[in-house]
Coordinates of C-alpha atoms and ligand atoms in Angstrom, one line a residue:
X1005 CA 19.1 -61.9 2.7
X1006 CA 22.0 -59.5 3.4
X1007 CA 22.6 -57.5 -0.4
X1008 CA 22.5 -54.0 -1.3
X1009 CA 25.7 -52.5 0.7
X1010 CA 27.1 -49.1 0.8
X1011 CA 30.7 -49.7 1.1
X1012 CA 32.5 -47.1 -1.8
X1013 CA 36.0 -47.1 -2.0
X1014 CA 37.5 -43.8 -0.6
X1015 CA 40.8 -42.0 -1.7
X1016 CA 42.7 -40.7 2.0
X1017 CA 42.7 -37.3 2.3
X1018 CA 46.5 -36.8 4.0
X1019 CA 49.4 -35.6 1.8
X1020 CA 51.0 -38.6 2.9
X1021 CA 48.4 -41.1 1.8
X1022 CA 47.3 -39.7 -1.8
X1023 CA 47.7 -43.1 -3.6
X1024 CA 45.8 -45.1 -0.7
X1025 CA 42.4 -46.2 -0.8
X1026 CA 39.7 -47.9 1.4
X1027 CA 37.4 -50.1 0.9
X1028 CA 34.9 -48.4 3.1
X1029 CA 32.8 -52.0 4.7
X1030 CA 32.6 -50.2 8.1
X1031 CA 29.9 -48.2 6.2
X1032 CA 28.3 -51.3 5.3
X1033 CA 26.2 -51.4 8.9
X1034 CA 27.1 -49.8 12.0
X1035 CA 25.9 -53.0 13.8
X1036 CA 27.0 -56.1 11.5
X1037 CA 29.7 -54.8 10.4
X1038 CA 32.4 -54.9 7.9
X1039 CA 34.0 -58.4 7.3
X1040 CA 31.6 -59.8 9.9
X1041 CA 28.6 -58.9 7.6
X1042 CA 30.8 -60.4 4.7
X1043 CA 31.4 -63.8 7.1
X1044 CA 27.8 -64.2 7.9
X1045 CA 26.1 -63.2 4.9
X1046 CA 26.1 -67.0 3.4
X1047 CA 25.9 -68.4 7.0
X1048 CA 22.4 -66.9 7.1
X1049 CA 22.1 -68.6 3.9
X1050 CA 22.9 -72.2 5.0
X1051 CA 20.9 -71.7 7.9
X1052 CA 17.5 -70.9 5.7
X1053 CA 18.8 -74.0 3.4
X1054 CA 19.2 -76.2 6.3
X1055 CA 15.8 -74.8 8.2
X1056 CA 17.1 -73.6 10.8
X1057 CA 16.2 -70.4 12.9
X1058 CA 18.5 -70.5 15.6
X1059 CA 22.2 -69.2 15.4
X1060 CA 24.4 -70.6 18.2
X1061 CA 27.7 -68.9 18.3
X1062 CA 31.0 -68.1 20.7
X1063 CA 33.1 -65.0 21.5
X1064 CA 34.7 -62.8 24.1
X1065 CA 33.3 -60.4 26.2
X1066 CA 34.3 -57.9 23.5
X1067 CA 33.3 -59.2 20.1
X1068 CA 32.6 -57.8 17.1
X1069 CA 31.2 -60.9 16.1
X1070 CA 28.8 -61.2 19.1
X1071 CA 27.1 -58.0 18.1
X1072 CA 26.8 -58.6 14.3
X1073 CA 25.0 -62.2 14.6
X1074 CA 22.8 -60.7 17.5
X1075 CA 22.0 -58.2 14.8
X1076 CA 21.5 -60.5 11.6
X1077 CA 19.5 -62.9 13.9
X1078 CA 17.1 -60.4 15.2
X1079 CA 16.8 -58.2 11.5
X1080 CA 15.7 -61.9 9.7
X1081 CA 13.5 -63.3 12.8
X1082 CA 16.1 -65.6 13.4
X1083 CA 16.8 -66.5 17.2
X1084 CA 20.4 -66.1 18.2
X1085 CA 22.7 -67.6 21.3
X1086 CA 26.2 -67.1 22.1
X1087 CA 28.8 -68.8 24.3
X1088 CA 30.8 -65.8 26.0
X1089 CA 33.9 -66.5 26.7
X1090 CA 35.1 -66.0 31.1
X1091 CA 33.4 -65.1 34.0
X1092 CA 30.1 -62.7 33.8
X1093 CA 30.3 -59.2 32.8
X1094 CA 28.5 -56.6 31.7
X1095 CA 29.7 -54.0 28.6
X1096 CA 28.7 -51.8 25.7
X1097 CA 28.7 -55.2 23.7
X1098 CA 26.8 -57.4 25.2
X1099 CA 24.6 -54.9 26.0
X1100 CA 23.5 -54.5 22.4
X1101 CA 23.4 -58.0 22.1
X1102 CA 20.7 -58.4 25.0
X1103 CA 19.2 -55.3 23.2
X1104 CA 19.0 -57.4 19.8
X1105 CA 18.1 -60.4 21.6
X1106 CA 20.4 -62.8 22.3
X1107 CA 20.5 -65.4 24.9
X1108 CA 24.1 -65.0 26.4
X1109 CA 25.9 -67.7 28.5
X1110 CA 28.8 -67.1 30.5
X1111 CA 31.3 -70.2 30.0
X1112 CA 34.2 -70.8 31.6
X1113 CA 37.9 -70.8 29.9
X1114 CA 38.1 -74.4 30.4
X1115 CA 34.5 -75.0 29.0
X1116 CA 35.0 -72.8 26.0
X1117 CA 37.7 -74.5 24.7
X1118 CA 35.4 -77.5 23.7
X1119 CA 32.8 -75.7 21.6
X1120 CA 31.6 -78.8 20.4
X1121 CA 30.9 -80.2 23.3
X1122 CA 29.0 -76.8 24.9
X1123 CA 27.1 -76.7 22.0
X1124 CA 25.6 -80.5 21.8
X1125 CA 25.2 -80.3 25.5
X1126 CA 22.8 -77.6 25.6
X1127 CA 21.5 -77.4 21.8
X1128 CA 21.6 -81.3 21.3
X1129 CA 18.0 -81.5 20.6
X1130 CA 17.7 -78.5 19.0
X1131 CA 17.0 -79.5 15.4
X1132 CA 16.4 -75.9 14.2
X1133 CA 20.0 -74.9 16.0
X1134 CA 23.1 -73.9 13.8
X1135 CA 26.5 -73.8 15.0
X1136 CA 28.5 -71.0 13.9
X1137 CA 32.3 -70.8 15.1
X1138 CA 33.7 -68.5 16.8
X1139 CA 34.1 -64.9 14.7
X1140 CA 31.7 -66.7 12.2
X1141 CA 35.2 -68.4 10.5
X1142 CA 34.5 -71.0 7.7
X1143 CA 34.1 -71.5 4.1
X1144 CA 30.6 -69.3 3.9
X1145 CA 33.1 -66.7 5.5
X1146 CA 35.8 -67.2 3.3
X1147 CA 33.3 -67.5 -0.2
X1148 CA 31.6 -63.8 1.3
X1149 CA 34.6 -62.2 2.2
X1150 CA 35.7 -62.9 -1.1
X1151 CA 33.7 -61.0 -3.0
X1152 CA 35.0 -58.3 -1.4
X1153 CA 37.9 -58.3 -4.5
X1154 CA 35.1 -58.0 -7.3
X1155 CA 33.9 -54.4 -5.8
X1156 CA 37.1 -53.2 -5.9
X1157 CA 39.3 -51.3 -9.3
X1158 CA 41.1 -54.5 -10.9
X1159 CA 44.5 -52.0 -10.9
X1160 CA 45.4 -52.3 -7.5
X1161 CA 49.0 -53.3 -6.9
X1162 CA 49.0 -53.7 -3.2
X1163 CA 45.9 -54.6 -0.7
X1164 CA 45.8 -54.8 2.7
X1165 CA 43.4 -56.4 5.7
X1166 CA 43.6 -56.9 9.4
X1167 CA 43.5 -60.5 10.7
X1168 CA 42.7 -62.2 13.8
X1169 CA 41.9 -66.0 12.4
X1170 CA 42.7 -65.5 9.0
X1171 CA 39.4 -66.1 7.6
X1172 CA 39.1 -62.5 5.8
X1173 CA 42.6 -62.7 4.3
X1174 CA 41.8 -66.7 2.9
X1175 CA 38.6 -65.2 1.2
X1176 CA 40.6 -61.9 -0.1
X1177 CA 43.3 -64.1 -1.5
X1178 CA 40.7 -66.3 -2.6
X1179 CA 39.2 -63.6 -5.0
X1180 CA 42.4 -61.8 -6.1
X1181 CA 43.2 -65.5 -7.4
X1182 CA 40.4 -66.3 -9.2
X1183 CA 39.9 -62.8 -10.6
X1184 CA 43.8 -63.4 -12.2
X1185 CA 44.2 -59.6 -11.0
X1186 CA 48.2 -59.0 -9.9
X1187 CA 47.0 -57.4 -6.6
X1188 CA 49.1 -58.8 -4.0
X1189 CA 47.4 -59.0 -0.4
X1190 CA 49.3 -57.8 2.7
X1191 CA 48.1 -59.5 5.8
X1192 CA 48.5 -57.6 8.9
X1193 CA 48.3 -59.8 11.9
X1194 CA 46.8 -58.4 15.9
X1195 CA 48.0 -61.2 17.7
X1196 CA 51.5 -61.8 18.6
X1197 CA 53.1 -65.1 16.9
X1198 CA 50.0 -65.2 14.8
X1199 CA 51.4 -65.6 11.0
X1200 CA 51.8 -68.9 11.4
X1201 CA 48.2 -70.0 11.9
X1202 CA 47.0 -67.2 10.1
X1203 CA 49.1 -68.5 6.9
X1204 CA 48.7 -71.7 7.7
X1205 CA 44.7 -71.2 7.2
X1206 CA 45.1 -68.8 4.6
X1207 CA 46.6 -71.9 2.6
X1208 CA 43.7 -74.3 4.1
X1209 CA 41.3 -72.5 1.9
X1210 CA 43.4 -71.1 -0.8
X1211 CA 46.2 -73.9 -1.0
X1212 CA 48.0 -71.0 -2.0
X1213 CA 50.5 -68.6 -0.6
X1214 CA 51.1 -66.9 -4.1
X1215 CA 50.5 -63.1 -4.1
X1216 CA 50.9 -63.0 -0.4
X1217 CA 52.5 -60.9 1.8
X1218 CA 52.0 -61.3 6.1
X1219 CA 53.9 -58.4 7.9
X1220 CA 54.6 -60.0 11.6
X1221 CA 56.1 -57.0 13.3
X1222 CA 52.4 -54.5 14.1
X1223 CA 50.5 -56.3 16.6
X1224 CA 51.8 -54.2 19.6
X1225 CA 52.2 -57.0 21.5
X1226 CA 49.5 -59.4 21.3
X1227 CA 45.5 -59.6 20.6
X1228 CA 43.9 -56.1 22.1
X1229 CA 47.3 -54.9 23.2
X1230 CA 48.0 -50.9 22.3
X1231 CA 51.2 -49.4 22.9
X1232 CA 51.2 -45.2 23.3
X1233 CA 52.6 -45.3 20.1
X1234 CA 49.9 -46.8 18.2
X1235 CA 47.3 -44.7 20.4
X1236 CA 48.4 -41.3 19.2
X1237 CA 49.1 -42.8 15.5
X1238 CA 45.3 -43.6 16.2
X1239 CA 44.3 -39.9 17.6
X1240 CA 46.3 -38.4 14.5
X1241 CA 45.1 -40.4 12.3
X1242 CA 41.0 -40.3 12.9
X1243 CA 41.3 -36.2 13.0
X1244 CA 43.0 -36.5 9.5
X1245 CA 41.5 -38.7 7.7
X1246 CA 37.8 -37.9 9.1
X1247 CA 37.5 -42.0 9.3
X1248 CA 37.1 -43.4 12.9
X1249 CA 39.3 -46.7 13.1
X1250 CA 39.5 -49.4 16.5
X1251 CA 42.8 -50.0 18.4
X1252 CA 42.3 -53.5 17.8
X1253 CA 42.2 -54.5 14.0
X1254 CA 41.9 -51.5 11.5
X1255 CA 44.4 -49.0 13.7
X1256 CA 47.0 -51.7 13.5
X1257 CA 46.8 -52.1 9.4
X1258 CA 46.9 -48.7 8.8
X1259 CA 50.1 -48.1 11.3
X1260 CA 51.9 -51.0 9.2
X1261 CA 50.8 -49.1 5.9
X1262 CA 51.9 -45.6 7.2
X1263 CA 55.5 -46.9 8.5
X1264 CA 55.6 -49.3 5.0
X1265 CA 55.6 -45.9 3.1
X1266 CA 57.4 -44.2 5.2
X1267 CA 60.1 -46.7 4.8
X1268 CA 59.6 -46.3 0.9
X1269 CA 58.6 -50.1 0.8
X1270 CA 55.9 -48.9 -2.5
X1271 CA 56.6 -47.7 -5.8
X1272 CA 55.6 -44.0 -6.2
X1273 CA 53.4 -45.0 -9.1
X1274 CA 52.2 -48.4 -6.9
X1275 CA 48.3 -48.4 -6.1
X1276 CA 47.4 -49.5 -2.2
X1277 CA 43.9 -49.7 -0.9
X1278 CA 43.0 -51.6 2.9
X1279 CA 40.1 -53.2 3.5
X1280 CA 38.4 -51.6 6.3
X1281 CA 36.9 -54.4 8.6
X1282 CA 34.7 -52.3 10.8
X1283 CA 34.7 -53.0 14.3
X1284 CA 34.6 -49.5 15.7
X1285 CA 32.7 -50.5 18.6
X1286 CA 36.2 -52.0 19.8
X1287 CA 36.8 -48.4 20.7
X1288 CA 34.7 -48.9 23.8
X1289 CA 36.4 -51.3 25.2
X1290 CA 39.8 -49.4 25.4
X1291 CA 38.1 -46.4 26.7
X1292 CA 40.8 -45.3 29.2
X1293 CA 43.2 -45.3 26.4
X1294 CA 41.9 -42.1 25.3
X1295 CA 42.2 -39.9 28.1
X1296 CA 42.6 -36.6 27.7
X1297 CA 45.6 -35.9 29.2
X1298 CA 47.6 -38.8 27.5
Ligands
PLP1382 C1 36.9 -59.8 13.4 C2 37.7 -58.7 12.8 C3 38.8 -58.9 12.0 C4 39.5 -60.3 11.9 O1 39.0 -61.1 10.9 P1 39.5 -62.5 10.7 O2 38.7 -63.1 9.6 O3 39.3 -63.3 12.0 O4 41.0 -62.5 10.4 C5 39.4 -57.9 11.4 N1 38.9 -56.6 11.5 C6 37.8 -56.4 12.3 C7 37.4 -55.0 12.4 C8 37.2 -57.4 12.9 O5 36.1 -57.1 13.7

């Protein structure tokens, strides 16, 4: 079974960012990592409950996802499939997920869409296959990333996360709820337009939007979008802190914190921490962001 992390919560070194501090799951695996080792932690559970040895999964060409279950799979003799999203391609990613492994196959748009369907027509009499959704979202996602809140001090006033589908945030509010702690969680969205959903399945697992807080206004325009000003906070940020972060997820929650203080949204007494995700190999996918001379 996935136990025994390192992940230690880390004070910020910057002037600026004394009274912020991380929970450091990037450091939990270079590979599976951060909330995608939280997410698939009691998925590999069900599966050795239910008997099976095959994980059957979906994501884009560039997911973190991908490369965690590949990982998982191959580290507990488990097989492992995944449905990638458009046309063939070849990258860093799904490189490492050959390298782990898994059986990659190419779907189209239209095709993905159904997972369902792509999964009973090729794994239909696969009795030992387990579908797992797309960025491993679900309640065994929701119950791990929940116990995120129990590894952290009980004092903090303010804590922040990253979201794509929500999942991460549901199982964070989730455990700042039950703990009773007064920690209020502030969910920074990637995609553009995304609080809705996001709260909307924040509350489908929580039923609760109490101690909640989504900030619409950092996802520099949509999923995987950058902006030059997010790419040099990036750049600035890395060489002070000593602590890589990816453009897509963690770079955008610690811009939102940064510009939050430096609009004096906090208390100078109030307590933050931020929940890093992982996902540094995103960083290769944005490559020519990081040129040099920009
Ligand atoms: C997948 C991912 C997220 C998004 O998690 P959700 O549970 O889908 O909201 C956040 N950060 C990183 C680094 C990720 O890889």
């Amino acid at each position: 079974m996935l136990t025994d992390i390192y992940s230690p919560v880390q004070q910020l070194r910057h002037s600026s960012r004394k009274n912020i501090w991380v929970k450091r799951d990037d450091l939990i695996d270079p590979y599976i990592s951060g909330n995608k080792w939280r997410k698939l932690k009691y998925i590999l559970e069900e599966a050795k409950n239910l008997n099976k040895d095959h994980l059957v999964t979906f994501g884009g060409a560039y997911s973190n996802h991908l490369v965690a279950t590949a990982a998982t799979c191959a580290r507990h003799g488990l097989k492992s499939t995944a449905f990638v999203r458009g046309e063939a391609v070849e990258n860093e990613m799904l490189l490492l997920c050959r390298l782990y492994g898994m059986r990659l196959i190419f779907s189209t748009r239209d095709d993905y869409k159904e997972k369902d369907v792509l999964f009973s027509t090729h794994f239909a009499n696969d009795a030992h296959a387990l579908f797992v959704d797309e960025g491993g979202a679900g309640i065994h996602a929701v119950i791990g990333c929940a116990e995120i809140i129990e590894e952290l001090p009980a004092d903090i006033d303010h804590l922040f996360c990253a979201a794509g589908t929500g999942t991460t945030a549901a199982g964070l509010l989730k455990g700042i709820l039950e703990s009773g702690s007064k920690t209020i969680l502030h969910v920074v969205p990637v995609l553009k337009d995304g609080a809705d959903f996001i709260t909307a399945a924040i509350i489908n697992y929580t039923g609760s939007t109490a101690q909640l807080i989504v900030h619409e206004d950092y996802h520099f325009g949509g999923y995987a979008k950058t902006k030059p000003e997010l790419i040099s906070f990036m750049k600035r940020f890395i060489a002070e802190e000593g602590m890589l972060i990816d453009p897509v997820y963690t770079a955008k929650m610690f811009f939102a914190i940064d510009d939050l203080l430096g609009k004096q949204y906090f208390k100078a007494t109030d307590k933050i921490a931020a929940v890093h995700t992982g996902g540094l190999l995103g960083i290769w996918g944005m490559k020519e962001k990081f040129r040099p001379d920009d």
